[in-house]
Coordinates of C-alpha atoms (C1' of nucleotides) in Angstrom, one line a residue:
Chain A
X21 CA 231.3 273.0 -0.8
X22 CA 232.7 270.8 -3.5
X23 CA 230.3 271.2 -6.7
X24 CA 227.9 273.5 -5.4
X25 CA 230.2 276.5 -5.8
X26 CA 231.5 276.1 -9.4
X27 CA 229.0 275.9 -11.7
X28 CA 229.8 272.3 -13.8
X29 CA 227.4 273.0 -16.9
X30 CA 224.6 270.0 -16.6
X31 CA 225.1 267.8 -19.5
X32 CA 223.3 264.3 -20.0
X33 CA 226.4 262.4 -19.5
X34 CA 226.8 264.0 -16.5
X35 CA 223.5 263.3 -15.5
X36 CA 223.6 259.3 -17.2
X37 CA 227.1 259.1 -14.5
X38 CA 225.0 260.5 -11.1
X39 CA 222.5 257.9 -11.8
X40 CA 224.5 255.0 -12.6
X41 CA 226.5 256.1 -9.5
X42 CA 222.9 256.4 -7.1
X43 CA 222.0 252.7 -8.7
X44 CA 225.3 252.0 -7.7
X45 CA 225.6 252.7 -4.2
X46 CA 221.6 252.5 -3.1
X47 CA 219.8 250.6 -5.7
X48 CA 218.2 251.4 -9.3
X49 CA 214.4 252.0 -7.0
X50 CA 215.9 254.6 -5.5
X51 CA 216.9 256.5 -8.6
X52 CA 214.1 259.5 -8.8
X53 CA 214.5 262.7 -11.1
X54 CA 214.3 264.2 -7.6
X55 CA 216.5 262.7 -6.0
X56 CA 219.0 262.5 -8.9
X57 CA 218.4 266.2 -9.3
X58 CA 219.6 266.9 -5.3
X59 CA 222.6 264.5 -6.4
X60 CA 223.5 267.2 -8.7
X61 CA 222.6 270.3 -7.1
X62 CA 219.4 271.0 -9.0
X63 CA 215.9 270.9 -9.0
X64 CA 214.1 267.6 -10.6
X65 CA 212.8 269.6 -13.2
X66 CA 215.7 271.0 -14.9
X67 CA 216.8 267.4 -16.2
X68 CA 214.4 267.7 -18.4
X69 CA 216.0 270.0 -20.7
X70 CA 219.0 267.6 -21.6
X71 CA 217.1 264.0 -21.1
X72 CA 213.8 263.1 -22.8
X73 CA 212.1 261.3 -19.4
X74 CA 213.3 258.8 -17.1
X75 CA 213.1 255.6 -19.5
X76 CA 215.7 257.8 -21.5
X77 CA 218.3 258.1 -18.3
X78 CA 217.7 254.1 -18.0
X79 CA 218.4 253.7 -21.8
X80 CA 221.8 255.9 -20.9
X81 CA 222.6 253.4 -18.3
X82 CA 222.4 250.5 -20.4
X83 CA 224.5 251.8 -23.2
X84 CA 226.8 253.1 -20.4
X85 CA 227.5 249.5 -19.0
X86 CA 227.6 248.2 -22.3
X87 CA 230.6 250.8 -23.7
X88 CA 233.0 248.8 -20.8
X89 CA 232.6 245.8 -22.5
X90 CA 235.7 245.2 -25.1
X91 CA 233.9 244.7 -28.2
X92 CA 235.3 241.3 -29.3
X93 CA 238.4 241.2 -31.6
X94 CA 237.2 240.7 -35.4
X95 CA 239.1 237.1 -37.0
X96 CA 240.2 235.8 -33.5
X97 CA 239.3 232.4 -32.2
X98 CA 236.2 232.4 -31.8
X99 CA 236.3 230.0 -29.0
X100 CA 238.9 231.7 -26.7
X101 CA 236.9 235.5 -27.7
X102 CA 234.0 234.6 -26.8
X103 CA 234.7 232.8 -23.9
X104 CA 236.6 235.6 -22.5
X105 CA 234.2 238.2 -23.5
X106 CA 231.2 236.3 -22.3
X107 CA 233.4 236.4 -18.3
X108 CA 234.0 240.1 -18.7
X109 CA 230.1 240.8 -19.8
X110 CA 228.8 238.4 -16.6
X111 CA 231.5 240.6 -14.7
X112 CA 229.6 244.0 -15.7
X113 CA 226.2 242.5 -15.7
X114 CA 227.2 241.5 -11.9
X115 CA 228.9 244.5 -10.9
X116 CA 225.6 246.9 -11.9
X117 CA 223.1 244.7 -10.3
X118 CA 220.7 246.9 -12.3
X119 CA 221.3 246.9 -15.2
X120 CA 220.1 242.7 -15.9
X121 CA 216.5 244.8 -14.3
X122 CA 216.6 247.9 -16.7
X123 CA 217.7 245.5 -19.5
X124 CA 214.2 243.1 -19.3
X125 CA 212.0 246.3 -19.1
X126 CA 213.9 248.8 -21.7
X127 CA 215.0 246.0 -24.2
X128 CA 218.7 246.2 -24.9
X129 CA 218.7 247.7 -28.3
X130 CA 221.0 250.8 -27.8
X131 CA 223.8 252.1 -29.9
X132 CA 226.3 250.4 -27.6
X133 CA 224.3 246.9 -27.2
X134 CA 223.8 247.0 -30.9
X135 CA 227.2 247.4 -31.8
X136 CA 228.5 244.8 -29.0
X137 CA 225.6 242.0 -30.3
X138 CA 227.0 243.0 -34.4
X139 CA 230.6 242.4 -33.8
X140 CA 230.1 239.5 -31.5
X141 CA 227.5 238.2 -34.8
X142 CA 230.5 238.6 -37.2
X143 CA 233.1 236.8 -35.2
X144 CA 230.5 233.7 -35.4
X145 CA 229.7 234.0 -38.9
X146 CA 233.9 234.4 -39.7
X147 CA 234.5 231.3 -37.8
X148 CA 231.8 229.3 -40.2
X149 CA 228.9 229.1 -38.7
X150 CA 225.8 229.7 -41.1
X151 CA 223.4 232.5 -40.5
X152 CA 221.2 230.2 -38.4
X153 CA 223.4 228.7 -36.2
X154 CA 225.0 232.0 -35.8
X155 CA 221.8 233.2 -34.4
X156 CA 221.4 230.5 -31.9
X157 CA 224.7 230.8 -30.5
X158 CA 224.0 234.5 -30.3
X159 CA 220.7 233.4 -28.6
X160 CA 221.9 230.3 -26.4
X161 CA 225.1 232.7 -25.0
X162 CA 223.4 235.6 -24.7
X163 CA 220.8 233.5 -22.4
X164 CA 223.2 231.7 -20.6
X165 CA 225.0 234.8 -19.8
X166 CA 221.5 236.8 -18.8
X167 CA 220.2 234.2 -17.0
X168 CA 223.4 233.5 -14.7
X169 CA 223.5 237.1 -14.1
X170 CA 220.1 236.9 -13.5
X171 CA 220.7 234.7 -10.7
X172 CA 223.1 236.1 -8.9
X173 CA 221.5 239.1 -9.0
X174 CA 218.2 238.2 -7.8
X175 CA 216.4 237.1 -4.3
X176 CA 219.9 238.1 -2.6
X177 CA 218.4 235.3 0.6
X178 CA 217.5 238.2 2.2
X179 CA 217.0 236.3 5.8
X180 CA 213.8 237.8 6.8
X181 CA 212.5 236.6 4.0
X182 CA 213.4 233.6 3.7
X183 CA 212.6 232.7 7.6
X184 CA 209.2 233.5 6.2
X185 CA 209.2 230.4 3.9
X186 CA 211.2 227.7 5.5
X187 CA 211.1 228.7 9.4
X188 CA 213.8 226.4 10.8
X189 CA 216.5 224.2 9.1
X190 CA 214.9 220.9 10.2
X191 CA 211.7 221.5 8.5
X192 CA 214.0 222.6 5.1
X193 CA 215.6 219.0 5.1
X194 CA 211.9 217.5 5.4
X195 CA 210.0 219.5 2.8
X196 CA 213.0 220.0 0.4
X197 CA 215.8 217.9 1.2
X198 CA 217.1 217.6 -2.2
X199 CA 217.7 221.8 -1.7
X200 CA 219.1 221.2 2.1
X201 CA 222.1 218.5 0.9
X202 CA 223.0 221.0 -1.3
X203 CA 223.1 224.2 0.8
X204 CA 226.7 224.1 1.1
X205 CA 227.1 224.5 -3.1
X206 CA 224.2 226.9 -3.1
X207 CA 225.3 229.2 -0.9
X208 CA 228.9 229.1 -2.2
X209 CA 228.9 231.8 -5.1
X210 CA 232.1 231.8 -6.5
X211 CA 230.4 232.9 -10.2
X212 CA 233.2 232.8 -12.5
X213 CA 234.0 229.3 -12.5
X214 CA 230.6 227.9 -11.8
X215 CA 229.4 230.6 -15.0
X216 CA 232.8 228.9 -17.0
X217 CA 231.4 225.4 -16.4
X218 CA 228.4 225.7 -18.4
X219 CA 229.8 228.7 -20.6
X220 CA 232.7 225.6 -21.8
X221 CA 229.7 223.2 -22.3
X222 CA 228.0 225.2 -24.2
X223 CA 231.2 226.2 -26.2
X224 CA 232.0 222.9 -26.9
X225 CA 229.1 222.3 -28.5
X226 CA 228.6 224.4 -30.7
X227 CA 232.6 223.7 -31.9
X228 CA 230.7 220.2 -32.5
X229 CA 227.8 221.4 -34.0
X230 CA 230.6 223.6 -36.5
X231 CA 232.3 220.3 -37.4
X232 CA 229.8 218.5 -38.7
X233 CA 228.9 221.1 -40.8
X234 CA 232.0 222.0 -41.9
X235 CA 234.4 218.8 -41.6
X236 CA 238.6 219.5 -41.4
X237 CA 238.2 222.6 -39.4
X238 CA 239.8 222.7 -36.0
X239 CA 240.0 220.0 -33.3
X240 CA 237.3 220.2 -31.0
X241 CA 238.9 221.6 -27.5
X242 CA 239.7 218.5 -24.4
X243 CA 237.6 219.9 -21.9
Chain B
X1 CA 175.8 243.3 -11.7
X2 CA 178.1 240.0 -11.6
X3 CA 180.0 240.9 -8.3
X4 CA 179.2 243.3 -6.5
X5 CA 175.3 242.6 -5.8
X6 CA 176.5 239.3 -3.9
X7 CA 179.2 239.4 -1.5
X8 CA 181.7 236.7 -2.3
X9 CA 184.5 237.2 0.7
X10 CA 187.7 238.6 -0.1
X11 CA 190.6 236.3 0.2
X12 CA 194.3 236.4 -0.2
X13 CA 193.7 233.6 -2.6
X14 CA 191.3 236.0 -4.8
X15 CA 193.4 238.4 -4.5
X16 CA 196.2 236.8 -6.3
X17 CA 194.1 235.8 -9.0
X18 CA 193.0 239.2 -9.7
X19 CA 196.4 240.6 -9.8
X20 CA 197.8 237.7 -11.8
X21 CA 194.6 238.7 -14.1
X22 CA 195.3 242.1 -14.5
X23 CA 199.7 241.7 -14.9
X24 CA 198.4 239.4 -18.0
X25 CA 196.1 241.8 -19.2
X26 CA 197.3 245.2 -18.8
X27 CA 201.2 244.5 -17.1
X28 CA 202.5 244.3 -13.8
X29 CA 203.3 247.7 -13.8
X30 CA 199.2 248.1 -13.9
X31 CA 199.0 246.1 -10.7
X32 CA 198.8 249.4 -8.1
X33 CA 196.6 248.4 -4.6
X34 CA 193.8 250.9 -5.8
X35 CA 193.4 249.4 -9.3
X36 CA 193.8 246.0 -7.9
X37 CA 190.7 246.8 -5.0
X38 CA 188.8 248.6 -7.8
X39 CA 188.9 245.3 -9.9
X40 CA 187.7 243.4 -6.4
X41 CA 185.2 245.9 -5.4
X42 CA 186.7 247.4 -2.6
X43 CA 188.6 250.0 -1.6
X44 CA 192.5 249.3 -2.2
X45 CA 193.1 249.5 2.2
X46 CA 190.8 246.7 2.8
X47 CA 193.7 244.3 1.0
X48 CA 195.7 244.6 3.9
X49 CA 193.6 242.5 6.1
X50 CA 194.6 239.5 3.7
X51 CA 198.1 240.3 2.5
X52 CA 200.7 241.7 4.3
X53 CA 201.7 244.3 1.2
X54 CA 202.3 244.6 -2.1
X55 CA 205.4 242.8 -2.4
X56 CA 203.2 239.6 -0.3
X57 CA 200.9 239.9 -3.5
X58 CA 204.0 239.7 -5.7
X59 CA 205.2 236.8 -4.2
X60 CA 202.1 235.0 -4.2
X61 CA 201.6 235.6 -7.9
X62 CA 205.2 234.0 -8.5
X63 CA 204.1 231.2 -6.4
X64 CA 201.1 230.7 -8.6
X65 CA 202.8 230.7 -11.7
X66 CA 204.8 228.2 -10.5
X67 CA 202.4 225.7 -9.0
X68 CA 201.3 225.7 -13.0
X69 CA 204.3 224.0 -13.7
X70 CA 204.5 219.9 -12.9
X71 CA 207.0 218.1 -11.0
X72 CA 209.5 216.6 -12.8
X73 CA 208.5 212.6 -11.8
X74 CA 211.0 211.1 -9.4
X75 CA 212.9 208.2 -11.0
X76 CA 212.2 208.8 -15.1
X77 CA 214.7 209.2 -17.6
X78 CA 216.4 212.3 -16.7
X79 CA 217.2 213.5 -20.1
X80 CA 213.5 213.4 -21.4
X81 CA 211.9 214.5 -17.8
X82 CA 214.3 217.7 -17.7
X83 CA 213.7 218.3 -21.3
X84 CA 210.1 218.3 -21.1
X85 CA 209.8 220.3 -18.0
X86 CA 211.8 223.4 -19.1
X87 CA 209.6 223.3 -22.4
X88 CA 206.9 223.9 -20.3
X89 CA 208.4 226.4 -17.7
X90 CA 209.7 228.3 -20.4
X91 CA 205.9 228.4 -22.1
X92 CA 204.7 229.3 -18.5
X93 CA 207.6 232.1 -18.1
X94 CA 206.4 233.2 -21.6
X95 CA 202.8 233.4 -21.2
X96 CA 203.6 235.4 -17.6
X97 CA 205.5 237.3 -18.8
X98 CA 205.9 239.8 -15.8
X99 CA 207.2 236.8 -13.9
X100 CA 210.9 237.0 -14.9
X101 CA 210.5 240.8 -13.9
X102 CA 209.0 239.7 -10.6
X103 CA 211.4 237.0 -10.1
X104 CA 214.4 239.1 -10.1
X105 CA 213.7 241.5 -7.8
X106 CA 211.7 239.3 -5.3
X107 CA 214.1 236.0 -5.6
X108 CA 212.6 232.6 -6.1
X109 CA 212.4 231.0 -3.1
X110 CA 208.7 230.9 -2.4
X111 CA 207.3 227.2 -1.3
X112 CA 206.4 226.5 -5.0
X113 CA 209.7 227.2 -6.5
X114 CA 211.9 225.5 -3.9
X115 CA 209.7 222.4 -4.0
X116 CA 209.8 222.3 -8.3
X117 CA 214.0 223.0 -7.6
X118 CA 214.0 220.1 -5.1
X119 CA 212.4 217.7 -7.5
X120 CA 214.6 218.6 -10.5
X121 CA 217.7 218.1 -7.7
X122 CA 216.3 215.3 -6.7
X123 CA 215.8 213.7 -10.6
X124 CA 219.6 214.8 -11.1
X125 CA 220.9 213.3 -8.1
X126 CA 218.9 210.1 -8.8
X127 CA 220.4 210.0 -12.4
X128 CA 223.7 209.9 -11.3
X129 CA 225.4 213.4 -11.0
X130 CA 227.1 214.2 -8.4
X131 CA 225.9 216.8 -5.6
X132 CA 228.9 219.5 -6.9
X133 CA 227.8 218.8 -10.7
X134 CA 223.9 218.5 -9.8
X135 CA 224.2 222.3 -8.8
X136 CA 226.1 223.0 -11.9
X137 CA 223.5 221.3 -13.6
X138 CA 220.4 223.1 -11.9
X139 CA 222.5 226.5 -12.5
X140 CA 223.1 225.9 -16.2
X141 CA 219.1 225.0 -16.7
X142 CA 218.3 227.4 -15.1
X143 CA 220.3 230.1 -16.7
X144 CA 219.2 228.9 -20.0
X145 CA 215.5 228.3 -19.3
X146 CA 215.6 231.9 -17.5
X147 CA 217.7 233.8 -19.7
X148 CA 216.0 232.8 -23.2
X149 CA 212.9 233.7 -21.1
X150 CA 214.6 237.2 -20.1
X151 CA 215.5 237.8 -23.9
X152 CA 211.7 236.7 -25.4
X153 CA 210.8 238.9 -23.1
X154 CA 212.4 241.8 -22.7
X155 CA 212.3 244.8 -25.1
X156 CA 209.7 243.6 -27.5
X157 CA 210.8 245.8 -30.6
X158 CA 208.9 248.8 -29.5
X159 CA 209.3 250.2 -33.0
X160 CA 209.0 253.9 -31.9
X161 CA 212.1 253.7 -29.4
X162 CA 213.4 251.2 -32.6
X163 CA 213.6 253.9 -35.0
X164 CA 215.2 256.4 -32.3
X165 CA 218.5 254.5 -32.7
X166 CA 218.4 253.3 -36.8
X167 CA 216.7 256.0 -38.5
X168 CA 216.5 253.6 -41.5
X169 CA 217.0 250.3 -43.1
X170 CA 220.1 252.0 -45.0
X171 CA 221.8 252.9 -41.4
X172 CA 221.1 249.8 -40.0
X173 CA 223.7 247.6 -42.6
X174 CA 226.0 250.2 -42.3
X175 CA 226.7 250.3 -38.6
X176 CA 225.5 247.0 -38.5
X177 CA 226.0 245.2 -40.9
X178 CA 225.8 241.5 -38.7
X179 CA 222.9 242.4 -37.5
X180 CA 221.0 243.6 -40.4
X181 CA 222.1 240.4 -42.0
X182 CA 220.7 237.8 -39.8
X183 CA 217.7 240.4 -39.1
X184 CA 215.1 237.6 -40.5
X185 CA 216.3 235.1 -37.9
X186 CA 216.3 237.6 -35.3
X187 CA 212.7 238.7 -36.1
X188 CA 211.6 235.1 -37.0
X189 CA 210.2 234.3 -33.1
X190 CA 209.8 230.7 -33.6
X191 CA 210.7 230.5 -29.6
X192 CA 210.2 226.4 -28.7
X193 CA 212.3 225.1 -31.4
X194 CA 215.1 228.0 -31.1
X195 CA 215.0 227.0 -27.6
X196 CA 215.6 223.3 -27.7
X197 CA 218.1 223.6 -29.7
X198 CA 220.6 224.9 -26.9
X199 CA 218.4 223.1 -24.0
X200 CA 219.8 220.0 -26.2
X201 CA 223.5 220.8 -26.2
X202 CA 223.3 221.8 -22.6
X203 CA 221.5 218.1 -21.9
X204 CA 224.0 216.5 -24.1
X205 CA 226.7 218.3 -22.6
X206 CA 225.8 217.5 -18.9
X207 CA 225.6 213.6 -20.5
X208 CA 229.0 213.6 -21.5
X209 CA 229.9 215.0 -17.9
X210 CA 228.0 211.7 -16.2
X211 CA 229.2 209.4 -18.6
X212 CA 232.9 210.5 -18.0
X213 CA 232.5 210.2 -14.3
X214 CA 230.3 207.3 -14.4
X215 CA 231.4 204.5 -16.9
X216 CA 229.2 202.1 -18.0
X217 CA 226.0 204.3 -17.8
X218 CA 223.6 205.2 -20.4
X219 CA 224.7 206.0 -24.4
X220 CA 224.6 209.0 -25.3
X221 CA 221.6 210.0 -27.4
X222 CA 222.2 210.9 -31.4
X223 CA 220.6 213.9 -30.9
Chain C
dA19 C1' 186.9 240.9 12.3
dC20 C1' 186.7 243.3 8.4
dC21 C1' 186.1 247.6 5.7
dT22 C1' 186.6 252.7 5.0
dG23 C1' 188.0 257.8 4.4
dA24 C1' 191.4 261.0 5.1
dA25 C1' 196.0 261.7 5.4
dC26 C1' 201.3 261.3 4.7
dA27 C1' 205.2 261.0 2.1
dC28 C1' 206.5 260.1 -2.0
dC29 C1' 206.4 259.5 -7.5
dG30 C1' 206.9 261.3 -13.0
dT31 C1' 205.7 265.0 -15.7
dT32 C1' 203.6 269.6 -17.4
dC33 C1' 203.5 274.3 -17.7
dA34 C1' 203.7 279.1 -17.0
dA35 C1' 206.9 282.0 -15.1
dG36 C1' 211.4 283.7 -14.2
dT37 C1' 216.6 285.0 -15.6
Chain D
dA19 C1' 218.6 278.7 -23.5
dC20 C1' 218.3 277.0 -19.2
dC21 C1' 216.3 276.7 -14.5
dT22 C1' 212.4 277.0 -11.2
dG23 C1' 208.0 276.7 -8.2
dA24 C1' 203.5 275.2 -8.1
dA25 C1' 200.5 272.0 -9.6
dC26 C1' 198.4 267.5 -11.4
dA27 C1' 197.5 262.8 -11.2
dC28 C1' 199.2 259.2 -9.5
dC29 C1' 201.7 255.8 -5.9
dG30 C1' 202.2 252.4 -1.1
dT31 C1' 201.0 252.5 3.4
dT32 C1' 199.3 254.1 8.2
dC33 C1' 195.8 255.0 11.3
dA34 C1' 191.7 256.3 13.6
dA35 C1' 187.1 255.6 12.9
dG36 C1' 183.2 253.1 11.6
dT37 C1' 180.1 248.5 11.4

DNA sequence: ACCTGAACACCGTTCAAGT
DNA sequence: ACCTGAACACCGTTCAAGT
C-alpha cells in the first residue's frame, strides 16, 4: 500500500538508506541484494544498475555513518574537540553495531572517513604537534575509539553460549576467579564514562607529550 | 600421496588446524565446510561428527590463537609483564589476522581468552588497582591492543578501491590536504614501535592512577 | 561410530530478454 | 535507460542411507 503504488525512482541513496535501515533493525548478515531488493519493492537484480556490487552498498554505509559525525571545529582546543568528538564517533560506532564489522573488512577510506580523519589531522597539527606525533595520536585515538567500540559491540554474552563455556557460576569463580570478582563491573556497561576514563588518560598524555616539546604552551588539564 | 593413502582419524583438533591453515593462507572468508573437507580429505558432511558447526570451528580457531599467547606471570612487575604481553598479542592478532574479524562477531569468551583475561586481572589486582580501576584498566588495554590490531588490519590499501576515491596525487592535497601531508607516516607500517608508543602513555597513565590512590608505591618510570 | 550422496534453502552475480 | 526471469556457481546444514 504505502511505496508500492507510487513509483519512488530507485536511486543509490535510497538504496544505501534501506540497507543501513535492514542492518539496523536485523543485523548487517542479513543484508542480501535479495532481500534488500523486497525492502524496496524490486527484484535483486535491478540494484545493480545504480550500485557497483555489494562491497559498494557496504562502502555507502560506511560513508553514511561517517557524514553524522561533526567534523571537528578547525583552531579549537584541541583537547575539549577531540574529546567531545571522539564521544559522539563511539556514539555512532555503537549505535550501528555494523558498521566497527564493515569498517575491518572494507577499510575506512571513503570520501566521508577521509575528510573526518583530515580535519581531525589538522586540528593536531594547529595545536603543535609535529607530523609524527600527530600521527600517533591520530593512530592511538583512533584505536582506542575502534577498539572500545569493538567491545561493546562484540560477543553480546549471548547466554547459550556462554553456558557452553563456563556451565555454572561456581566453577567460573574456580577456573577464573579474577573474571568472577569482577562480574559486577563487567557486566555494567555504562560506555560513555568508562570510554571517557581512558579517552582523558590518553588525552592527557599526549598534552604532556606536547609540553615537552613545545615548553610555555598551556597547562596540562587536573584530571 | 601424503594423506590420503594412510588414514590418520579426523579430529576436532585437526580440524581447527586446517582451518586456521587455510584463514592464514587464503582468508577466513576461504574457510567454507567443503573447502575445509576437501583440504582433510573428506567430504565437508563428515565434519559434523566432530564439530558442532561452522561457528564451533570458528570458535575453536580463536581459542587457538589465543592459547599462543603466554600468561602474564602472577606476581611480576606489572608495568613490564603488561607491556610485554600486549606486544606479543598484538603480533599474534597481526599474524591472524582473521581473528579480530572472528572476534567480533563471535565474542571472546572461549576457555583460552577468559583464562589469559583472568591472569592480566589477576596481575592488576595484585599490583594494587582497585577492582573498579582494574576493569578500566583491562578495558583501556584492551581497546588499544584491539583497536591498533583492527586499524593494521583492516583495509589494507587495496589500491584499486584507493584510486576510486583520489583519482590522483593532485586531488588527494587538495581535499586533503592533512592527510596527504603526513601520507609518509601513514604508509610507513613500522607497527611495534608505533604501537608502544601509546601502550606507554596508557601504562604511564594507569601509574599515575595507582600512585594517586596508593601513596607510597612505586616511582613512576622516566619513560 | 563414522562417512557419504542427494537435497533444501539460501547466497552474489551474469546475461539475454523484455519495456 | 531501467527492470526482470532464468541460470550459474557457490554457501551451511539436514537426513536417510550406507559401512
Amino acid at each position: 500500500m504505502t511505496s508500492t503504488g507510487t513509483r519512488t525512482p530507485l536511486t543509490r541513496d535510497r538504496i544505501i538508506d534501506a540497507a543501513v535501515a535492514l542492518a539496523d533493525e536485523l543485523g548487517v548478515e542479513e543484508v542480501s541484494m535479495r532481500k534488500l531488493g523486497a525492502e524496496l519493492g524490486v527484484e535483486a537484480m535491478s540494484l545493480y544498475n545504480h550500485v557497483e556490487n555489494k562491497d559498494g552498498i557496504f562502502d555507502g554505509m560506511i560513508d553514511h555513518v561517517f557524514e553524522s559525525i561533526p567534523l571537528p571545529a578547525a583552531e579549537s582546543d584541541w583537547r575539549a574537540t577531540v574529546r567531545a568528538t571522539a564521544l559522539i564517533a563511539l556514539d555512532r560506532f555503537i549505535s550501528h553495531p555494523w558498521v566497527v564489522n564493515l569498517l575491518m573488512q572494507r577499510g575506512n577510506y571513503g570520501q566521508s572517513s577521509l575528510r573526518f580523519m583530515d580535519r581531525t589531522l589538522g586540528l593536531l597539527r594547529s595545536a603543535g604537534f609535529s607530523d609524527e606525533d600527530t600521527h600517533h595520536a591520530w593512530q592511538m585515538l583512533a584505536s582506542h575509539t575502534m577498539g572500545y567500540a569493538f567491545q561493546q559491540v562484540s560477543g553480546g554474552y549471548d547466554d547459550k553460549e556462554w553456558d557452553n563455556v563456563v556451565p555454572s557460576q561456581a566453577e567460573l569463580a574456580e577456573f577464573f576467579p579474577h573474571v568472577a570478582a569482577l562480574a559486577p563491573y563487567l557486566a555494567e556497561c555504562e560506555a560513555g564514562a568508562e570510554f571517557a576514563f581512558g579517552l582523558d588518560i590518553i588525552i592527557s598524555g599526549l598534552q604532556a607529550r606536547l609540553d615537552a616539546v613545545t615548553p610555555g604552551g598551556s597547562q596540562p588539564l587536573g584530571l
